[in-house]
Coordinates of N, CA and C in Angstrom, one line a residue:
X1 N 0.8 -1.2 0.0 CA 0.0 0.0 0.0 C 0.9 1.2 0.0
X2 N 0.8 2.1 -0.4 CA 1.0 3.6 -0.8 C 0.6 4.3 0.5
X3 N 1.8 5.2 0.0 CA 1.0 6.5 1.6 C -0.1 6.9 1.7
X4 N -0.5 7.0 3.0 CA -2.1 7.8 3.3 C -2.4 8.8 3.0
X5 N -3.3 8.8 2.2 CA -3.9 10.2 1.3 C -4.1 11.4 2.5
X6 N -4.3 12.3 2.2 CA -4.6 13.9 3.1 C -5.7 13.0 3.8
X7 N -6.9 12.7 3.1 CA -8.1 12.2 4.1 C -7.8 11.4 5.1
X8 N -6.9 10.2 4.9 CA -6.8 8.8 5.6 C -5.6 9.5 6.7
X9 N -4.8 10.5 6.2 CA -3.6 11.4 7.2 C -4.5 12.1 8.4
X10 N -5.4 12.7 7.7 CA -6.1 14.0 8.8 C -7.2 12.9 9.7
X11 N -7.6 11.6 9.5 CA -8.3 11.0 10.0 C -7.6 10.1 11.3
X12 N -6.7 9.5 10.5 CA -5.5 9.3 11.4 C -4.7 9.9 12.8
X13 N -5.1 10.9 12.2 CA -4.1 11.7 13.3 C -5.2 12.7 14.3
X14 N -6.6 12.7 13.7 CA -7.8 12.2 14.8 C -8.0 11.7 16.0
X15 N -7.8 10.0 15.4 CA -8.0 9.2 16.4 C -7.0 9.0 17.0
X16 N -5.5 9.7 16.4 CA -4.3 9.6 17.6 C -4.5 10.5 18.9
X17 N -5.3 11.5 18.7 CA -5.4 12.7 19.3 C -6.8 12.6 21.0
X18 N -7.5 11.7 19.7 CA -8.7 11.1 20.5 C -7.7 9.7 21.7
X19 N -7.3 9.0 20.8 CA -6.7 8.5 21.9 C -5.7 8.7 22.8
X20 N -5.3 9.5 22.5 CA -3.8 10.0 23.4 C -4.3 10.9 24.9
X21 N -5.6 11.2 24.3 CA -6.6 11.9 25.4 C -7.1 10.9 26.8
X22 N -7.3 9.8 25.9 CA -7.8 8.8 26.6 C -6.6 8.2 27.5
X23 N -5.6 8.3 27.0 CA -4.5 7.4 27.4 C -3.9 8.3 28.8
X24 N -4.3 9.7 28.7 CA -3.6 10.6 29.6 C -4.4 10.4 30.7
X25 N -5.6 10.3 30.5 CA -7.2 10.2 31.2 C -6.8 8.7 32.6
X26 N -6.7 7.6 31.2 CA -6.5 6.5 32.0 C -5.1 6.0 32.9
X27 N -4.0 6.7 32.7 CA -2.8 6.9 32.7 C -2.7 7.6 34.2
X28 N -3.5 8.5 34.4 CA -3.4 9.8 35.4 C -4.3 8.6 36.3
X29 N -5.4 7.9 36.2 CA -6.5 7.0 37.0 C -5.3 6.0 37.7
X30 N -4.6 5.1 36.7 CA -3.8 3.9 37.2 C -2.6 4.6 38.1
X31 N -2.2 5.6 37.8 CA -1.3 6.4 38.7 C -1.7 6.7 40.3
X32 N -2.9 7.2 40.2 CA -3.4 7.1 41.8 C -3.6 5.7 42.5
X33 N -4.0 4.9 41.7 CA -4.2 3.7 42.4 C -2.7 2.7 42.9
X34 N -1.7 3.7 42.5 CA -0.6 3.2 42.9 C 0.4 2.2 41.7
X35 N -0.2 2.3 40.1 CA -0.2 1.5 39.5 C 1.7 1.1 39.5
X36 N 2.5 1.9 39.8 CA 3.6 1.7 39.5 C 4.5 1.0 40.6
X37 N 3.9 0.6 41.7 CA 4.4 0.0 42.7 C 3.8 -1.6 42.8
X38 N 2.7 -1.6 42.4 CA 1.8 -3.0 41.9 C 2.1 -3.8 40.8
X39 N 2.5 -2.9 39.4 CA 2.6 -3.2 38.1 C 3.9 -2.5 37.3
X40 N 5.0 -2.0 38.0 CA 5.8 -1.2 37.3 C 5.8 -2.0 35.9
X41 N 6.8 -3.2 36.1 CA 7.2 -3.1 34.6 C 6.2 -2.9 33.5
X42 N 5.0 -3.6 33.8 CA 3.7 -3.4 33.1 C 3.3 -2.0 32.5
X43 N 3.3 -1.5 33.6 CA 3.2 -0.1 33.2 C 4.3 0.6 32.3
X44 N 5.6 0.1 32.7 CA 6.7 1.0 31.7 C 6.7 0.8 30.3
X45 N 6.0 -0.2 30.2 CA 6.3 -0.9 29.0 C 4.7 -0.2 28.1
X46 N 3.6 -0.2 28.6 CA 2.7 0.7 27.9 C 3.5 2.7 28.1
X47 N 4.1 2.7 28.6 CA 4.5 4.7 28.7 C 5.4 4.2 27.6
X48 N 6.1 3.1 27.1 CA 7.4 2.8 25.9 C 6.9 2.8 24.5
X49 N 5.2 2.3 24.7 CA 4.7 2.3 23.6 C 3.9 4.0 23.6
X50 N 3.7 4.4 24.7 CA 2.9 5.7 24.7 C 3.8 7.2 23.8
X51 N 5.5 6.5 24.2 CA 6.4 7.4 23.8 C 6.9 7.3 22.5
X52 N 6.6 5.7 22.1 CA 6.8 5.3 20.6 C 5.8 6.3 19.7
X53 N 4.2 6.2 20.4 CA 3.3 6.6 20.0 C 3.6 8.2 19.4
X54 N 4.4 8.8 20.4 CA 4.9 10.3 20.5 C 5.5 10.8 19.8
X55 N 6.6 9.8 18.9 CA 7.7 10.1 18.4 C 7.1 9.9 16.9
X56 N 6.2 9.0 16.8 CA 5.6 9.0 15.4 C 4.7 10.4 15.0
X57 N 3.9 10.5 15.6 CA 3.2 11.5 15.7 C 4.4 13.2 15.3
X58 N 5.0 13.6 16.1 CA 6.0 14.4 15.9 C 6.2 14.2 14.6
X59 N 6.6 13.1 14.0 CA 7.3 13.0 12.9 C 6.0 13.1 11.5
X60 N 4.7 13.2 12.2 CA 3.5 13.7 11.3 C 3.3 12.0 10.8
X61 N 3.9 11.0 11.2 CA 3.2 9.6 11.1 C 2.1 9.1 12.2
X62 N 1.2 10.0 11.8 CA 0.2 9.1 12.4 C -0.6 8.1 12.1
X63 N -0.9 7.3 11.1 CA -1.1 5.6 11.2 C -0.5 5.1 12.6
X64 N 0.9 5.3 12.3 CA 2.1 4.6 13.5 C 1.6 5.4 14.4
X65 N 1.3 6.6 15.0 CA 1.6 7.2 16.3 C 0.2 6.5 16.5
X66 N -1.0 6.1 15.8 CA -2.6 5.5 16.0 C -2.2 4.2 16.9
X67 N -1.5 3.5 15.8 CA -1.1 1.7 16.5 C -0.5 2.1 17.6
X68 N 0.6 2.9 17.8 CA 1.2 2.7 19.0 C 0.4 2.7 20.7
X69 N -0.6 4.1 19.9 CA -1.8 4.7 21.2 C -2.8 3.4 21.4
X70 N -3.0 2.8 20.4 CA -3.9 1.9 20.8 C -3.3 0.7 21.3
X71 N -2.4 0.3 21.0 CA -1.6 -0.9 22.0 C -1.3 -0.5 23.4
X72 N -0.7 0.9 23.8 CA -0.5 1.6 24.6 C -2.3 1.4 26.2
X73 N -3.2 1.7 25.4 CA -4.5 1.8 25.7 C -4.7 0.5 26.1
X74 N -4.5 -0.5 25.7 CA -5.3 -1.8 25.7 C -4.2 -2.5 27.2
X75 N -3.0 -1.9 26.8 CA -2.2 -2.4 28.3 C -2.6 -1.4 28.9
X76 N -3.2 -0.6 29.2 CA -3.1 0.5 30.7 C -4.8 -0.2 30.9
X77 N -5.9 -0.6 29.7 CA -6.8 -0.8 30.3 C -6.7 -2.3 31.0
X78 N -6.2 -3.0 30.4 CA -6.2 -4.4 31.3 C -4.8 -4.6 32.2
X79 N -4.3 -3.5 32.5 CA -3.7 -3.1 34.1 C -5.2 -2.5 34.9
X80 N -6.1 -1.9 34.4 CA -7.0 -1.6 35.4 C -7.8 -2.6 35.8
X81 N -8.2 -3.4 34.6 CA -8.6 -4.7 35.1 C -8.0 -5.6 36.1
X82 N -6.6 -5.3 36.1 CA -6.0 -6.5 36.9 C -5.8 -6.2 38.6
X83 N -6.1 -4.5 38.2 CA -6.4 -3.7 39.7 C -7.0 -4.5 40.5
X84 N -8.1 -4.8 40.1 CA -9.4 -5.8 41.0 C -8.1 -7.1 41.5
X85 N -7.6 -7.7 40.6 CA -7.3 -8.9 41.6 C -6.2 -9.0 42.4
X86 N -5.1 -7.9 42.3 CA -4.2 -7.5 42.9 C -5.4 -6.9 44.2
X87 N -6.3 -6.1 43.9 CA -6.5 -6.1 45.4 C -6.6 -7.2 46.4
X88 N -7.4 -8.4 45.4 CA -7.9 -9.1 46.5 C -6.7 -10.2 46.8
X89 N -5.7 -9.9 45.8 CA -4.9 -11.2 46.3 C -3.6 -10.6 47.5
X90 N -4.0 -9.2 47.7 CA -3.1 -8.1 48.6 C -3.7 -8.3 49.8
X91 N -5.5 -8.5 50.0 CA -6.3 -8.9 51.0 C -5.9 -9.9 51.7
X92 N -5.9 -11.2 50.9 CA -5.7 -12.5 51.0 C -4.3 -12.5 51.9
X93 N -3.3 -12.3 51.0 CA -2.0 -12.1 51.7 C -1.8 -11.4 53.0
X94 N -2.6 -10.4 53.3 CA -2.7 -9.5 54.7 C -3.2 -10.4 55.5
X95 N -4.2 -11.0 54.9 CA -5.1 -11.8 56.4 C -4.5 -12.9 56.9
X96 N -3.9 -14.0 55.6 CA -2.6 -14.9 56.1 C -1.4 -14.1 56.4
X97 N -0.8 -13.2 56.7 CA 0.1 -12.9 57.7 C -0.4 -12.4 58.7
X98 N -1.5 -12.0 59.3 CA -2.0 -11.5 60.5 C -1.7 -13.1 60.9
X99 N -2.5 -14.0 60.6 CA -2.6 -15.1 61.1 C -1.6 -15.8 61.4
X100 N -0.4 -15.3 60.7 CA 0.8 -16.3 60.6 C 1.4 -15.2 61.8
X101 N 1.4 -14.3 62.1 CA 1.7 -13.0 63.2 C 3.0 -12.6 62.2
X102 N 3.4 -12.7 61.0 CA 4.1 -11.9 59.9 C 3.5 -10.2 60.2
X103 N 4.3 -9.4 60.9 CA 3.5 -8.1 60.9 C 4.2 -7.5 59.4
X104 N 5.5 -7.5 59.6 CA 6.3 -6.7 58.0 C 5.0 -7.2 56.5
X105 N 4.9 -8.2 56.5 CA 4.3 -9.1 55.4 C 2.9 -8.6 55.2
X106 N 2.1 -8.6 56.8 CA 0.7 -8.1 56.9 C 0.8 -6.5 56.0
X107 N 1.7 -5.7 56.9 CA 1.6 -4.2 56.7 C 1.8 -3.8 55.0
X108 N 2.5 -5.1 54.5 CA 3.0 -4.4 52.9 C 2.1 -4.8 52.0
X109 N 1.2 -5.8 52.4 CA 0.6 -6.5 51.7 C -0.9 -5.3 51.7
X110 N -1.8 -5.1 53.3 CA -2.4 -3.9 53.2 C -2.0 -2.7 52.9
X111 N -0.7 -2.6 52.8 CA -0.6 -1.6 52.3 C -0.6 -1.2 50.6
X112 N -0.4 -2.1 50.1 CA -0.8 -2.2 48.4 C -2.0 -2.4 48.1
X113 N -2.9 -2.7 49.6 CA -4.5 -3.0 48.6 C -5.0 -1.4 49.3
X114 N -4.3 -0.7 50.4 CA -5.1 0.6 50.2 C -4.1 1.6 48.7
X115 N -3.6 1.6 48.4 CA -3.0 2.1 47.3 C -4.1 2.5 46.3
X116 N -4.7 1.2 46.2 CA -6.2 0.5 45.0 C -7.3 0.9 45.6
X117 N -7.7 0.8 47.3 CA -9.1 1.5 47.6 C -8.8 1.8 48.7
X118 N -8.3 3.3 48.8 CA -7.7 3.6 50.1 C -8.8 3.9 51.4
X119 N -9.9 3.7 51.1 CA -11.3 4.1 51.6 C -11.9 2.4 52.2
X120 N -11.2 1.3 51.7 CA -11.8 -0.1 52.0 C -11.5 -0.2 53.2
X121 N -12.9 -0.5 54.3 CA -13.0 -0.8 55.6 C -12.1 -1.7 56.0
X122 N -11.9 -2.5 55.3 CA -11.2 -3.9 55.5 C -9.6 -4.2 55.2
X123 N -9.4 -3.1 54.5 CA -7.8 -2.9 54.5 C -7.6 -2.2 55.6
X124 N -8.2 -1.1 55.6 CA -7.9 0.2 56.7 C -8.1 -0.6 58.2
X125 N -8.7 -1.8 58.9 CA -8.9 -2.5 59.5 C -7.5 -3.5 59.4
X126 N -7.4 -4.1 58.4 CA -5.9 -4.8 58.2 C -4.7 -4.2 58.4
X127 N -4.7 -2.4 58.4 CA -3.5 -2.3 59.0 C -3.5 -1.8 60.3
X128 N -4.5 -1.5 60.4 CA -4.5 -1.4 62.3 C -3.8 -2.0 62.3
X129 N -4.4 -3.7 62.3 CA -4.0 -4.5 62.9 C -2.6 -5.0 63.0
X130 N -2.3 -4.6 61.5 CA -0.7 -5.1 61.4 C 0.2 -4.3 62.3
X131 N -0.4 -3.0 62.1 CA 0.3 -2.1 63.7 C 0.7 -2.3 64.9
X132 N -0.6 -3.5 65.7 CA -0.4 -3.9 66.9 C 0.2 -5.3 66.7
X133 N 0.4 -5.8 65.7 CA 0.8 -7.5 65.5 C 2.0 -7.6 66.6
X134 N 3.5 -7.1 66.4 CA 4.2 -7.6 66.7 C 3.9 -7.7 68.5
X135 N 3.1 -6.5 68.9 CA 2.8 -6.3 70.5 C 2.0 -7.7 70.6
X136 N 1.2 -7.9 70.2 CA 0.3 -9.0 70.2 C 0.6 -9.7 70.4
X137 N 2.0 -10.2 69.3 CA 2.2 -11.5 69.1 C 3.7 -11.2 70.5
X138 N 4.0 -10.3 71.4 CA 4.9 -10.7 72.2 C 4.0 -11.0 73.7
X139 N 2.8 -10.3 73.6 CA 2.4 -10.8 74.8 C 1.8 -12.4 74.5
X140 N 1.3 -12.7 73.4 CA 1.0 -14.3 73.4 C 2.3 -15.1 73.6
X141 N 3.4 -14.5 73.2 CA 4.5 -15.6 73.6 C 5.2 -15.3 75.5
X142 N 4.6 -14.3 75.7 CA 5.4 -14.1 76.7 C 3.8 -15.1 77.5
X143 N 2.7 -15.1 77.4 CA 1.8 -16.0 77.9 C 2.0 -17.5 77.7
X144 N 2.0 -17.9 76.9 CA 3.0 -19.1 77.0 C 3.8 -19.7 77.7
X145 N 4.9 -18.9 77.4 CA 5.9 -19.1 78.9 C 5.4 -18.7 80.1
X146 N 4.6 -18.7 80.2 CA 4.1 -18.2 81.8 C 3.1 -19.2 82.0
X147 N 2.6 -20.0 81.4 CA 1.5 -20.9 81.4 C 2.9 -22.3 81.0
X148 N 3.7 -22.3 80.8 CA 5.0 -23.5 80.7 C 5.3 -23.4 81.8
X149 N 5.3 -22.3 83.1 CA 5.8 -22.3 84.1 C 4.7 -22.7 85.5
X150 N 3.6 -23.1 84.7 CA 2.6 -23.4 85.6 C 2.0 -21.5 86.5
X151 N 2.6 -20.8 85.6 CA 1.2 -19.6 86.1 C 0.1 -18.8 85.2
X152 N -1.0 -19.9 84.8 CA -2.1 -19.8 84.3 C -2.7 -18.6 84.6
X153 N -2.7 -18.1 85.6 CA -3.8 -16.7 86.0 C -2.5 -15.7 84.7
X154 N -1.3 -15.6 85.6 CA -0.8 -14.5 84.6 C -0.5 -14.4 83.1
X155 N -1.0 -16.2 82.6 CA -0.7 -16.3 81.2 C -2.2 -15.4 80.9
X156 N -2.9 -15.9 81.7 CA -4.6 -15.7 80.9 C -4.6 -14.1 81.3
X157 N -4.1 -13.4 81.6 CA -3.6 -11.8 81.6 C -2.7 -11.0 80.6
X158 N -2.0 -12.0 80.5 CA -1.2 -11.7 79.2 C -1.9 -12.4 78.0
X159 N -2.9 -13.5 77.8 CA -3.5 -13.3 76.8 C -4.6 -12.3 76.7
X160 N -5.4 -11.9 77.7 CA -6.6 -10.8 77.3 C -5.9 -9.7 76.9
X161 N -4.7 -9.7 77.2 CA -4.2 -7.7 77.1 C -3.8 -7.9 75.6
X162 N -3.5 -8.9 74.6 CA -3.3 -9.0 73.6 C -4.3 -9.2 72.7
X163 N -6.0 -10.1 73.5 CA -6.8 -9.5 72.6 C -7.5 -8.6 72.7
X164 N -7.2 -7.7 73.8 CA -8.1 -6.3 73.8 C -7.1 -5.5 72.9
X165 N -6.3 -5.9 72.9 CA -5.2 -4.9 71.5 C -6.2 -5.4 70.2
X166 N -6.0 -6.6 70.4 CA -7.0 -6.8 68.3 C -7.4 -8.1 68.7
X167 N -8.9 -7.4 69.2 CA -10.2 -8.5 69.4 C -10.4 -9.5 68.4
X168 N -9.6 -9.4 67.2 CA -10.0 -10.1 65.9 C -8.9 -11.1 66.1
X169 N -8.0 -11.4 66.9 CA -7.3 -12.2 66.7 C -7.5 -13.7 67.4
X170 N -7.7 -14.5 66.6 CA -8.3 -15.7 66.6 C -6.8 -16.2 67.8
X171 N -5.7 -16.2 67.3 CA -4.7 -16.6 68.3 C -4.8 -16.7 69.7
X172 N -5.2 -14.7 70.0 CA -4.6 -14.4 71.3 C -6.6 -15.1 71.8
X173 N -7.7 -15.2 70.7 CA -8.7 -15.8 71.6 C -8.4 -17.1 71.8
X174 N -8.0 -17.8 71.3 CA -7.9 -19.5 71.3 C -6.9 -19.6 73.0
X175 N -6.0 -18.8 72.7 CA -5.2 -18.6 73.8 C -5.6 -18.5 75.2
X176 N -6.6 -17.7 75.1 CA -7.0 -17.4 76.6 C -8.1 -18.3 77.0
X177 N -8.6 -18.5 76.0 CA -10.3 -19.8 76.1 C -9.5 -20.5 76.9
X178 N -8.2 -21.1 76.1 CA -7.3 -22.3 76.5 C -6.9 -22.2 78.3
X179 N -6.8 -21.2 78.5 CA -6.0 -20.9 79.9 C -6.9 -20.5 80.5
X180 N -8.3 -20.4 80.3 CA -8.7 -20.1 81.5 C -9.9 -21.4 81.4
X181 N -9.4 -22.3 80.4 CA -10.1 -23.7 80.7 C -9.7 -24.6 81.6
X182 N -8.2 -24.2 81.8 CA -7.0 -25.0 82.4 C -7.1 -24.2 83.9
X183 N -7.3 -23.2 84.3 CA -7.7 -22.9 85.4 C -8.9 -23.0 86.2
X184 N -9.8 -23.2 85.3 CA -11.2 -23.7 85.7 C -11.1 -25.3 86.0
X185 N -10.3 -26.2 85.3 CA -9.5 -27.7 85.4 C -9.1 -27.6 86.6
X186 N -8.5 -26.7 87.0 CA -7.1 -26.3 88.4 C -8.0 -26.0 89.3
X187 N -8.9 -25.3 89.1 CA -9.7 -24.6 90.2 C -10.2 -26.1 91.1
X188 N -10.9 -27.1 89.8 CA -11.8 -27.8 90.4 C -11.1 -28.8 90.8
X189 N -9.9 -29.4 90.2 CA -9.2 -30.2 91.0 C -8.8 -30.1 92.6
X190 N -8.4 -28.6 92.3 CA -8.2 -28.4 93.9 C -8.8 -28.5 95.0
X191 N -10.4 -28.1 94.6 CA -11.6 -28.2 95.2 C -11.8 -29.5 96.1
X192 N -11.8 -30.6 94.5 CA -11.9 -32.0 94.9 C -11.0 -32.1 95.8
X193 N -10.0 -32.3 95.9 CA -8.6 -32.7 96.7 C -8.5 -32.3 97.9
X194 N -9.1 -31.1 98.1 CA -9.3 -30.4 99.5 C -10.5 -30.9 100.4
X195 N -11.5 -31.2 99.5 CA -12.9 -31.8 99.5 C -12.4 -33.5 100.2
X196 N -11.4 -34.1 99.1 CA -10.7 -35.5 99.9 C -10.2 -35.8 101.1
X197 N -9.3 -34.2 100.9 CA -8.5 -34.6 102.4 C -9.3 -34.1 104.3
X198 N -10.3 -33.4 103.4 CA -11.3 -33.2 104.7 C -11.7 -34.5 104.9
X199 N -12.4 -35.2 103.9 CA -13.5 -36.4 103.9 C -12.0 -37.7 105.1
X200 N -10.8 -37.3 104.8 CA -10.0 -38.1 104.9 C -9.1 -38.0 106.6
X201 N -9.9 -36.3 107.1 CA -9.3 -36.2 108.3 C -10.9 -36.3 109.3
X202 N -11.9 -36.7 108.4 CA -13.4 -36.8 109.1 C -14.3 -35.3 109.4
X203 N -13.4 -34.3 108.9 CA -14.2 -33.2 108.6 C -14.9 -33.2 107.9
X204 N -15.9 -33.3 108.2 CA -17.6 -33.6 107.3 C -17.9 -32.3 106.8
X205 N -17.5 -31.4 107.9 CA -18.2 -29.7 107.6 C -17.5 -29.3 105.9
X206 N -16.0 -29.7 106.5 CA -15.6 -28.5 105.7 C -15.1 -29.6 104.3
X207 N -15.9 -30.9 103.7 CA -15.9 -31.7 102.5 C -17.1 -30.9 101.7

């Protein structure tokens, strides 16, 4: 084919115009949502074709500066599409390191899904949380060892004060259910045994 006539030139260089509008539009959108920290290379590589786009154009080829805008367009728009799953798989990843008590891992991971919806209850909730993790997770270990040393009252103190930091933590709950089942175990053993050794010195009253 032969060069583009004045019509097929001025029409061309149209739709470069129309899309380069688009591209600045969509370009400026994936930028707030953090697109460069989620998707750099992805993104460089549509600004490589946005600038290929640029240099044709300049040079009054716009056919070429058209293809480049529209290849350009179709990566920045299925980067926005992929926004959606990067959030949820930034979710996913926050909630298994809370769980795992990974606080670095929690905080990075919420922190790239508020990037995407900085207004989502449930990230903004996810980094609280990651904030108090490491506290959390030293009063559950320091309860531990205090419940390894046989002092259940002070473990089950050191586990409530860890989940009145973050009531959502399934750990520091399991933890204290646990200790203060084991105390309620201790309580009533004692009971008995005290209850025995009366029955066993003929103190009727005090069995």
């Amino acid at each position: 084919p032969g060069a583009p006539t004045n019509a097929e030139a001025s029409a061309a260089r149209t739709e470069a115009q129309n899309l380069l509008e688009q591209l600045r539009e969509l370009d400026n959108g994936l930028k707030g949502i953090g697109v460069e920290t989620w998707a750099g290379p992805a993104h460089r590589s549509a600004a490589d074709r946005i600038a290929t786009g640029d240099r044709a154009y300049r040079s009054l080829d716009f056919p070429a500066a058209r293809s480049a805008y529209q290849a350009a367009l179709a990566e920045l728009q299925a980067l926005l599409k992929q926004s959606e799953t990067v959030f949820s798989d930034a979710m996913a990843k926050g909630t298994q390191a809370l769980n795992d008590g990974n606080a670095a891992a929690a905080g990075a991971a919420f922190s790239t899904a508020l990037l995407i919806r900085p207004d989502d209850a449930a990230a903004v909730k996810g980094t609280e949380r990651a904030g108090k993790l490491d506290q959390v997770m030293a009063l559950i270990r320091q309860g531990k060892e205090l419940a390894r040393h046989g002092d259940l009252a002070a473990a089950a103190n050191a586990f409530q004060q860890a989940r009145d930091l973050d009531p959502e933590s399934a750990l520091a709950g399991e933890s204290l259910q646990s200790a203060r089942r084991e105390l309620g175990a201790r309580a009533y053993q004692e009971a008995m045994s005290a209850g025995f050794a009366a029955l066993s010195a003929g103190d009727f009253a005090a069995a």
